[in-house]
Amino acid sequence: MSSAFSSILQTLGLNSTSKKSASATTSPALHKSFPQEPSNGVLPRGLTEIPLAVVAQHDDFSDCWIVIYDRVYDVTQFLRDHPGGEDIIMEHAGRDATLAFHSTGHSRSAIEQMGEYLIGELPAKERIFRNGSAKVLSIGVPQ
């Protein structure tokens, strides 16, 4: 795995050496309701488990969630500030945007800023990048 990719994973909190950002949590009361109890126990970093079906309900300019590397982000307040324009994020609103995110060059600052919008993560059965059965994708990524 390249050091740049490893650095991105670390910044996003997807490796075992990263620290939890104090700004990485948000009140679920600010959002549409979703299950608060994980189906398989305590989640890493204390994040709320949010299924893709719930993410899909947040797909417009006034309520925009995306998934990047199995983490759920509420980017509603960031849409107008996104340097690439809000339309590029809206193409992935309510869906997984990992491939689009990874294929576009993002500065370290931009990646670090993502923690401000982190609200949860996908349930284990819906994860792609941190799934124990996906041996290639799980290298360097905690289970």
Coordinates of C-alpha atoms in Angstrom, one line a residue:
M1 CA 0.0 0.0 0.0
S2 CA 1.4 3.4 -0.9
S3 CA 2.4 5.8 1.9
A4 CA 0.1 8.5 0.5
F5 CA -2.9 6.0 0.7
S6 CA -1.8 4.9 4.2
S7 CA -1.7 8.6 5.2
I8 CA -5.2 9.2 3.9
L9 CA -6.5 6.1 5.8
Q10 CA -4.8 7.3 9.0
T11 CA -6.2 10.8 8.6
L12 CA -9.7 9.3 8.1
G13 CA -9.4 7.2 11.2
L14 CA -9.3 4.0 9.3
N15 CA -6.1 2.5 10.8
S16 CA -5.2 1.4 14.2
T17 CA -2.8 4.3 15.0
S18 CA -5.3 7.1 14.4
K19 CA -6.8 9.1 17.3
K20 CA -10.4 10.1 17.7
S21 CA -11.1 13.7 16.8
A22 CA -13.0 15.6 19.4
S23 CA -15.1 17.0 16.6
A24 CA -16.0 13.6 15.1
T25 CA -19.3 13.2 16.9
T26 CA -22.6 15.0 16.4
S27 CA -26.0 14.8 18.1
P28 CA -28.4 12.5 16.3
A29 CA -31.2 14.8 17.3
L30 CA -30.1 17.1 14.5
H31 CA -30.8 14.5 11.9
K32 CA -33.6 12.2 10.8
S33 CA -34.0 9.3 13.2
F34 CA -31.9 6.2 12.7
P35 CA -31.1 3.2 14.9
Q36 CA -28.9 4.0 17.9
E37 CA -28.0 0.5 19.0
P38 CA -25.5 -1.4 16.9
S39 CA -26.6 -4.9 15.8
N40 CA -23.3 -6.5 16.8
G41 CA -22.1 -4.7 19.9
V42 CA -20.0 -1.6 20.6
L43 CA -18.8 0.3 17.5
P44 CA -15.2 1.4 17.2
R45 CA -14.5 5.0 18.3
G46 CA -18.1 5.1 19.7
L47 CA -19.6 6.0 16.3
T48 CA -23.3 5.4 15.6
E49 CA -24.1 2.6 13.2
I50 CA -26.0 4.0 10.2
P51 CA -27.3 1.6 7.4
L52 CA -27.1 2.6 3.7
A53 CA -30.9 2.6 3.6
V54 CA -30.9 5.5 6.1
V55 CA -28.0 7.3 4.3
A56 CA -30.1 7.1 1.1
Q57 CA -32.8 9.2 2.8
H58 CA -30.4 12.1 3.0
D59 CA -29.9 13.0 -0.6
D60 CA -30.8 16.6 -1.2
F61 CA -29.3 20.1 -0.8
S62 CA -31.0 20.6 2.6
D63 CA -29.9 17.3 4.0
C64 CA -26.9 15.6 2.4
W65 CA -25.1 12.6 3.7
I66 CA -22.3 10.6 1.9
V67 CA -20.3 7.5 2.7
I68 CA -16.5 7.5 2.3
Y69 CA -14.4 4.5 3.4
D70 CA -17.4 3.0 5.3
R71 CA -17.8 6.2 7.3
V72 CA -21.0 8.4 7.1
Y73 CA -20.6 12.1 6.8
D74 CA -23.3 14.9 7.0
V75 CA -21.9 17.3 4.4
T76 CA -25.0 19.6 4.2
Q77 CA -23.2 22.6 5.7
F78 CA -20.1 22.0 3.5
L79 CA -21.8 21.8 0.1
R80 CA -21.5 25.5 -0.7
D81 CA -17.9 25.6 0.6
H82 CA -16.6 22.6 -1.4
P83 CA -13.9 23.9 -3.8
G84 CA -15.1 21.6 -6.5
G85 CA -18.6 22.9 -6.2
E86 CA -21.7 21.4 -4.6
D87 CA -22.9 19.6 -7.7
I88 CA -20.0 17.1 -7.5
I89 CA -21.0 16.1 -4.0
M90 CA -24.7 16.0 -4.9
E91 CA -23.9 13.4 -7.6
H92 CA -23.2 11.1 -4.6
A93 CA -25.7 12.3 -2.1
G94 CA -27.2 9.5 -0.1
R95 CA -24.7 7.0 -1.5
D96 CA -21.1 5.8 -1.2
A97 CA -18.7 8.4 -2.6
T98 CA -15.5 6.5 -1.9
L99 CA -14.3 5.9 -5.4
A100 CA -15.1 9.4 -6.5
F101 CA -13.3 10.8 -3.4
H102 CA -10.3 8.5 -3.9
S103 CA -9.9 9.3 -7.6
T104 CA -9.9 13.1 -7.0
G105 CA -6.8 14.7 -5.5
H106 CA -7.6 16.0 -2.0
S107 CA -5.2 18.0 0.1
R108 CA -4.2 16.7 3.6
S109 CA -6.1 19.7 5.0
A110 CA -9.3 18.7 3.2
I111 CA -9.0 15.2 4.4
E112 CA -8.4 16.3 8.0
Q113 CA -11.5 18.6 7.7
M114 CA -13.7 15.6 7.0
G115 CA -13.7 14.8 10.7
E116 CA -15.9 17.8 11.4
Y117 CA -18.7 16.1 9.4
L118 CA -18.3 12.5 10.6
I119 CA -21.6 11.2 12.1
G120 CA -21.3 7.4 12.0
E121 CA -20.3 4.4 10.1
L122 CA -21.9 1.6 8.1
P123 CA -23.0 -1.6 9.9
A124 CA -20.4 -4.4 9.6
K125 CA -22.4 -6.3 7.1
E126 CA -22.5 -3.3 4.7
R127 CA -18.8 -2.3 4.9
I128 CA -16.5 -2.7 2.0
F129 CA -13.2 -1.3 3.1
R130 CA -13.1 -2.6 6.7
N131 CA -14.7 -6.0 6.1
G132 CA -12.8 -8.9 7.6
S133 CA -13.7 -11.1 4.6
A134 CA -12.3 -8.7 2.1
K135 CA -8.6 -9.6 2.5
V136 CA -7.2 -7.3 -0.1
L137 CA -9.1 -4.3 1.1
S138 CA -8.6 -5.0 4.8
I139 CA -4.8 -4.8 4.6
G140 CA -3.7 -2.0 6.9
V141 CA -7.3 -1.3 7.9
P142 CA -8.6 -2.3 11.3
Q143 CA -11.3 -4.9 11.5

